[in-house]
Coordinates of C-alpha atoms in Angstrom, one line a residue:
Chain E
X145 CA 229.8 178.4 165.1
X146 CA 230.6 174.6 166.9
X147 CA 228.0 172.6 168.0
X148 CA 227.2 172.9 171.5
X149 CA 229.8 172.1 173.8
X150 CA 229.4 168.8 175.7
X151 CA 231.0 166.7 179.1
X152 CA 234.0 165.6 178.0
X153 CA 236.7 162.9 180.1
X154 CA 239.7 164.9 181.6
X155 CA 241.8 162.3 180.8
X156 CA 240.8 162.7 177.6
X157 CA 242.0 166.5 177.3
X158 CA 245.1 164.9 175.5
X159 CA 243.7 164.6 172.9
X160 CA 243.1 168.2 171.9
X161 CA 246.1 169.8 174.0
X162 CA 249.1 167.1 173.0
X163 CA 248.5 168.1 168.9
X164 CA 250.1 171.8 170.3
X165 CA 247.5 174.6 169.2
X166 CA 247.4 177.9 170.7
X167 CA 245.1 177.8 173.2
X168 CA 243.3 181.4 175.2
X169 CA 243.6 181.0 178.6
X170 CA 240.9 182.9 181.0
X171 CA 241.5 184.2 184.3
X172 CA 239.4 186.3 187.2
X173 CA 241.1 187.7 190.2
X174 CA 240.0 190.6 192.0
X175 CA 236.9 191.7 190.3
X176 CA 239.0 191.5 187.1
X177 CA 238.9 189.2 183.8
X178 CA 241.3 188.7 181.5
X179 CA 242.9 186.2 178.4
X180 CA 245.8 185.2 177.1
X181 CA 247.4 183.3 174.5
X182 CA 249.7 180.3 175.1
X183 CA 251.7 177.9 173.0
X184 CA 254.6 176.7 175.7
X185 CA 252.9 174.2 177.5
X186 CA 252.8 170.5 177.8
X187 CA 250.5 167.2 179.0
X188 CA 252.0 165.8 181.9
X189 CA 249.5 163.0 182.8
X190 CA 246.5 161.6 182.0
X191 CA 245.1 161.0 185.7
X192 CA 245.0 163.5 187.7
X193 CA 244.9 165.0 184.1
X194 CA 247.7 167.2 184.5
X195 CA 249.5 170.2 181.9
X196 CA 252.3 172.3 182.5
X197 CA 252.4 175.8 181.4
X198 CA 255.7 178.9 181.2
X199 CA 253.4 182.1 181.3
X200 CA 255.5 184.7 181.5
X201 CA 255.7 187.2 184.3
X202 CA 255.0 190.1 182.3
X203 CA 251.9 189.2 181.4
X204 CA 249.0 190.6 183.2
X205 CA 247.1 187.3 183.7
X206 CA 250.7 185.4 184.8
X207 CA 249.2 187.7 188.3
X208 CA 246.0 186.9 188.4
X209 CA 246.6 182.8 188.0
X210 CA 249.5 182.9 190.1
X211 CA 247.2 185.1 192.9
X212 CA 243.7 182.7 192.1
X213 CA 244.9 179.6 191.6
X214 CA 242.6 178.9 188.7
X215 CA 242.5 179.5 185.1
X216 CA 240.7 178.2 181.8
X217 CA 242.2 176.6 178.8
X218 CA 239.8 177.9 175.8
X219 CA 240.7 176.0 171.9
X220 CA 240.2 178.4 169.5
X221 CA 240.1 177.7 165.7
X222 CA 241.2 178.7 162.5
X223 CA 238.4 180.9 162.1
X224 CA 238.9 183.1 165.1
X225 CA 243.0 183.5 163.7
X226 CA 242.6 187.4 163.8
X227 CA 241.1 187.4 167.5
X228 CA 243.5 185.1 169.2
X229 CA 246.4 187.6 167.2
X230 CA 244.7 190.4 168.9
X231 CA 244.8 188.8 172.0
X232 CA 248.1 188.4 172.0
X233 CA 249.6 191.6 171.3
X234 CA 247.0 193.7 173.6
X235 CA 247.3 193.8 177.2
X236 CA 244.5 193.4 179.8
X237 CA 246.3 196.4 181.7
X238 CA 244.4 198.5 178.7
X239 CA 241.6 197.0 177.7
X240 CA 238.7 194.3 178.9
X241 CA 239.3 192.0 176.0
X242 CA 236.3 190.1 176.5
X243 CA 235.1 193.7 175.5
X244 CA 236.9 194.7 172.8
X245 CA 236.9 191.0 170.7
X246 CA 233.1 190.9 171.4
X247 CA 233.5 187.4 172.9
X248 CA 231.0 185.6 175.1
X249 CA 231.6 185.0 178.9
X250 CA 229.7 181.5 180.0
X251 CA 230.1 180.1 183.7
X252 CA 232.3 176.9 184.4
X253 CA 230.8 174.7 187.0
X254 CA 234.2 174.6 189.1
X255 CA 236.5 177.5 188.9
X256 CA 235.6 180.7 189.4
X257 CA 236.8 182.5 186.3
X258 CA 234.5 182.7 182.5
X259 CA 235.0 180.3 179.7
X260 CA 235.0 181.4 176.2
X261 CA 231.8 180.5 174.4
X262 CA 233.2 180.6 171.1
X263 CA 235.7 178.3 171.3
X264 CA 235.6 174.5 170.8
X265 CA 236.1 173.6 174.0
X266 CA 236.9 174.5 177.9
X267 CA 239.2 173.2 180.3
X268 CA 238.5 174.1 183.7
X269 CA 241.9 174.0 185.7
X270 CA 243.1 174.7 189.1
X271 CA 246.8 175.2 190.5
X272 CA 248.5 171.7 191.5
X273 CA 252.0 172.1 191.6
X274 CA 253.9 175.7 191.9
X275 CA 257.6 174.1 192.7
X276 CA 259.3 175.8 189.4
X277 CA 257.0 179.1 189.0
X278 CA 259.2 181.1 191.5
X279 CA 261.9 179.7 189.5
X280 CA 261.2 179.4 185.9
X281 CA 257.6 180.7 185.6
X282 CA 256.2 177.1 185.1
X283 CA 252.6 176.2 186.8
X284 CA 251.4 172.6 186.9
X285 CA 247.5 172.5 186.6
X286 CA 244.8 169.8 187.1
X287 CA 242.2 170.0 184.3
X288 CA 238.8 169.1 186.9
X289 CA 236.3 169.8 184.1
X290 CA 236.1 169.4 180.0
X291 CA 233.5 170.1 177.8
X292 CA 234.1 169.7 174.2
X293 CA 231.8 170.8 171.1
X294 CA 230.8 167.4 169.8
X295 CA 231.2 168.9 166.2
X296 CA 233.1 168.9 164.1
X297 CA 235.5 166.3 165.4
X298 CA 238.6 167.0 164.2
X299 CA 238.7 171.6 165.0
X300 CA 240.8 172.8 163.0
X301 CA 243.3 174.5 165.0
X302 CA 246.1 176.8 165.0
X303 CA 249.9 176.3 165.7
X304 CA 251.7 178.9 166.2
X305 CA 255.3 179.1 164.9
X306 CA 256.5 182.4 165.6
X307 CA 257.3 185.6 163.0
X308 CA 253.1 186.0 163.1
X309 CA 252.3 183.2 161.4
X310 CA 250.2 179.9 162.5
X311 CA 250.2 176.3 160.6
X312 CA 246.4 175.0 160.6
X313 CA 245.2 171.4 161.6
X314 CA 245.0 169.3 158.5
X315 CA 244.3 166.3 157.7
X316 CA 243.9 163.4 159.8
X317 CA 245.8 160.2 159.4
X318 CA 245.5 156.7 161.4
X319 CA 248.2 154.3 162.5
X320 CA 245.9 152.2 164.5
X321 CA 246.5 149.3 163.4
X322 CA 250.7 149.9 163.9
X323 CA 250.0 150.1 167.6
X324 CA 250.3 147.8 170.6
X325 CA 248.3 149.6 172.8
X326 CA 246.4 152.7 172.2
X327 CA 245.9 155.2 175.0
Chain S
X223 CA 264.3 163.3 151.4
X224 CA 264.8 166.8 152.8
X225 CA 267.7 169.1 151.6
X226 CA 271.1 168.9 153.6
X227 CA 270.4 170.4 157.1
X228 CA 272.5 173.5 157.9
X229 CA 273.2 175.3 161.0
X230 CA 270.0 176.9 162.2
X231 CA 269.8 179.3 165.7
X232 CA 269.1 177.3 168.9
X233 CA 266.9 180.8 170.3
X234 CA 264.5 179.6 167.2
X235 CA 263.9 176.2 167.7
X236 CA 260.6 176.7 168.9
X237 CA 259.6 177.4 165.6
X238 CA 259.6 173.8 164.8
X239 CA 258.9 172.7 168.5
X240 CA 256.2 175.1 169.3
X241 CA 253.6 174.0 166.8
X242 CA 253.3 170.5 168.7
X243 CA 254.7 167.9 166.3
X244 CA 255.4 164.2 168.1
X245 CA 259.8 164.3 167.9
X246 CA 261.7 161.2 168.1
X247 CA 264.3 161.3 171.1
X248 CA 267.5 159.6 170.5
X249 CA 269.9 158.8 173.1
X250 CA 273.4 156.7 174.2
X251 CA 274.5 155.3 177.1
X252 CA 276.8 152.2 178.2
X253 CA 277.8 151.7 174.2
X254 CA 273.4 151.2 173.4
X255 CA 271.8 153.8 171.4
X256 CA 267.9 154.6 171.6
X257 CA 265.0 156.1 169.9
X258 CA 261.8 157.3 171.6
X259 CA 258.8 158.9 170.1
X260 CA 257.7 162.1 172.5
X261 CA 255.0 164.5 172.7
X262 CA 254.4 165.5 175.9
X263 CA 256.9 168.3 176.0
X264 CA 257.1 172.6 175.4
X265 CA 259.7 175.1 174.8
X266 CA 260.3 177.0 178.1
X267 CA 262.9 179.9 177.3
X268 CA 264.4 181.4 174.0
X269 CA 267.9 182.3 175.5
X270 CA 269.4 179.6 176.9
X271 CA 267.1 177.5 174.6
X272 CA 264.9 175.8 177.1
X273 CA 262.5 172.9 176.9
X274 CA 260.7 171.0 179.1
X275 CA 259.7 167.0 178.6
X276 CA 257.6 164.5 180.3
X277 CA 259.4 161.1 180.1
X278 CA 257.7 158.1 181.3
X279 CA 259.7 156.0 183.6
X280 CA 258.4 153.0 182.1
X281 CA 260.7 153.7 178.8
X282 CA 263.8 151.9 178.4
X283 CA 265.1 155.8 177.1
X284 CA 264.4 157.3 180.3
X285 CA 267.2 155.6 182.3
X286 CA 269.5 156.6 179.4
X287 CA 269.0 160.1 179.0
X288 CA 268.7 160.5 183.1
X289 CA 272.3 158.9 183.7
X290 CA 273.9 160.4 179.8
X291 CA 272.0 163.7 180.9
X292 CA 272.0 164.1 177.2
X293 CA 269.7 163.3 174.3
X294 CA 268.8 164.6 170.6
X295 CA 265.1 165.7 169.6
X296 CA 264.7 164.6 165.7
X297 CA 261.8 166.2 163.5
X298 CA 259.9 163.4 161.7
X299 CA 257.4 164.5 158.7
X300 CA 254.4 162.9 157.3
X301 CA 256.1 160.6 155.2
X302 CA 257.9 158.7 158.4
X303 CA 254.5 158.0 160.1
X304 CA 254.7 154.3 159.5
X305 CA 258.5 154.5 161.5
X306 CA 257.2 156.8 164.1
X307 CA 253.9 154.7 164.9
X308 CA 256.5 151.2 164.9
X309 CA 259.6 153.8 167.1
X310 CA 256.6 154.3 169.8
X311 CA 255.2 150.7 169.9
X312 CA 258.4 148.6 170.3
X313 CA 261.2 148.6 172.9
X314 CA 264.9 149.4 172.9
X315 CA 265.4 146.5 175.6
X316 CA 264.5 144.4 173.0
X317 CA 265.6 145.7 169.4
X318 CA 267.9 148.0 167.7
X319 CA 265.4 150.9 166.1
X320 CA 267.9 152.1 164.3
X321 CA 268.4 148.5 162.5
X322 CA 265.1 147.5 162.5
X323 CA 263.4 150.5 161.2
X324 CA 266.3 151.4 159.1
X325 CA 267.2 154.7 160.2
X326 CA 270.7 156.1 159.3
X327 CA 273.1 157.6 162.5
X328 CA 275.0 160.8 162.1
X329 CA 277.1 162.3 164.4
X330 CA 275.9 165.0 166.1
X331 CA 278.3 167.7 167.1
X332 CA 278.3 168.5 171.1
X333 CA 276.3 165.0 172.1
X334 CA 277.1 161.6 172.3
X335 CA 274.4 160.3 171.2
X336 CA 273.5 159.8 167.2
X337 CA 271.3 162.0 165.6
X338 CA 268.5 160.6 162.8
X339 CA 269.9 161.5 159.3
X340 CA 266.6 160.9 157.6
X341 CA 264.7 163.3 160.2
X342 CA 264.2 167.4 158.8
X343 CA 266.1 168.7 161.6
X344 CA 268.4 167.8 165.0
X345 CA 268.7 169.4 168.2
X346 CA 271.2 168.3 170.5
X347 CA 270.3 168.7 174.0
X348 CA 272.0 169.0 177.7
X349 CA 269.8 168.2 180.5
X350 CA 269.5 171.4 182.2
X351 CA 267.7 171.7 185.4
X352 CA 266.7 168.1 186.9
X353 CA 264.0 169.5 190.1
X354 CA 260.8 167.9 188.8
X355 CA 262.7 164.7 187.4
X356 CA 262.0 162.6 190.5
X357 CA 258.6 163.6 191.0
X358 CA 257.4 164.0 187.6
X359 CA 259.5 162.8 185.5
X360 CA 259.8 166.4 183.7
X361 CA 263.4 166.9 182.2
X362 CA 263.8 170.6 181.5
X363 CA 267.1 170.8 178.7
X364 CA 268.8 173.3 177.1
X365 CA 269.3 173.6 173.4
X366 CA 272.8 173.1 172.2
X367 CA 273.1 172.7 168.7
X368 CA 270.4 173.2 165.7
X369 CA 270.7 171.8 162.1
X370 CA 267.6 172.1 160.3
X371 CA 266.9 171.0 156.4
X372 CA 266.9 173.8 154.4
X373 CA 263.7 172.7 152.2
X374 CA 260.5 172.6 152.7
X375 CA 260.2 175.9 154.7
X376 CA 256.8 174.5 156.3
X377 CA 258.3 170.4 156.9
X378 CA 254.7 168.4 157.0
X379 CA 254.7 167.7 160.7
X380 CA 252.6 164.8 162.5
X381 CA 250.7 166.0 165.3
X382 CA 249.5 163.1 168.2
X383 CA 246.1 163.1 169.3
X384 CA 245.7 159.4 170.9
X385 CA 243.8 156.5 169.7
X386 CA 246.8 155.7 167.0
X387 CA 245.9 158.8 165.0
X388 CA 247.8 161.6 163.8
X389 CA 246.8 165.3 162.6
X390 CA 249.5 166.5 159.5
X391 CA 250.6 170.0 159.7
X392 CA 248.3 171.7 157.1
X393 CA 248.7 175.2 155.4
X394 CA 250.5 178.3 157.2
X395 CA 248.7 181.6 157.5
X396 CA 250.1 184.7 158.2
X397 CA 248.9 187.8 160.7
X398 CA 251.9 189.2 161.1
X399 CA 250.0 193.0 160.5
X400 CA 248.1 192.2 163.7
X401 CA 251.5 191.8 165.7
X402 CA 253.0 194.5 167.6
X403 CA 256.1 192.7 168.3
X404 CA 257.1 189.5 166.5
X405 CA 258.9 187.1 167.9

């Protein structure tokens, strides 16, 4: 279990979102919850603090974001590998997955959907630019809130690379000292 | 050094591009060539090979790939992390990367624009759809061409997380049992 999760900047959300894990994104709409998975997405700016995300329209959640406006980025790590596969090959057409995976529904403070307690950290986003859904299925979010488990520092993620398999987070390795200005 | 690279599918590219690893961008235009470092990006689409890319104005590659509409992503591993931290602290307006980090060009095959030799694998890129490029900066491109080094299987990938420090790609664990359709 992580420490407790804390504040944490949303310009900072780089710095767990750029490194590429899988993330579980949360959504509510109509009375309804559900998660995802996700691995396409991007960091588009650091203020606002803005990511860009394909969901695909045949998910059930790419609905209920799409409909709300809203939805939660929750990091998982290496130790929840078998949930986050489940996740992703079950459909919230079937089954509450919050249910089924025995996970933890905890209140953000600005979007009205459930975080994940489990996971290292929760990324309360709302809908901020929809030009290229209707056309390629790609939302633009603003991050509004963060909280991050202080510990450990370094989670060790997952990356997924297709075929079923993830590479985890290893080690990590500074450069500091190679660069001119460190954002 | 890696093995040769050999062809490799453009639909699979996101098995190297979806795990999150900072790329090098290389580029031509008006007889200069370029190198960026990027991770702000995401695969978007397996057929055509789509991925998206935030580009900041404010490098001298952005002009270059905008006008050349073309550019090459090039997969560094752990062992260039000294030439990627110098690629994304200095400017092409003011040296040759290639000379001054000493990085071999080879020719890529539907671009004009020189791929990294020394890099695991190459994917030469068209720029594909160009809505968000004025207001965002997002370039969304279309795979072309794929060579990929045949050894390691798992290349050890660098990962960005800000502050001048880098997560390596660490060990790869399968679920594949858990997945009802691989992909």
């Amino acid at each position: 279990m992580n420490s407790p999760k804390k504040d944490f900047p949303v310009s900072q959300a780089r710095r767990f979102l750029e490194p590429g894990p899988v993330v579980l994104i949360s959504s509510r709409w109509n009375g309804r919850d559900n998660i995802m998975t996700l691995g396409w997405y991007t960091i588009l700016e650091f203020t606002p603090s803005l990511w860009g995300a394909m969901i695909s329209s045949g998910n059930c959640s790419y609905e209920m974001i799409r409909r709300s406006g809203q939805c939660i980025v929750n990091l998982p790590t290496v130790d929840q590998i078998d949930t986050v596969s489940r996740i992703g090959n079950s459909s919230g057409d079937e089954i509450d997955k919050f249910d089924e995976y025995d996970l933890t529904k905890a209140r953000a403070d600005y979007v009205d959907a459930p975080t994940i307690a489990e996971c290292h950290a929760s990324f309360e986003c709302r809908l901020y630019d929809d030009t290229l859904v209707a056309s390629r299925n790609f939302f633009i979010f603003e991050i509004v809130k963060a909280r991050v488990a202080e510990r450990p520092v370094h989670p060790k993620t997952l990356h997924y690379i297709g075929g079923g398999a993830f590479i985890t987070a290893g080690n990590v390795t500074s450069r500091k000292a190679l660069f001119t200005k460190v954002t």
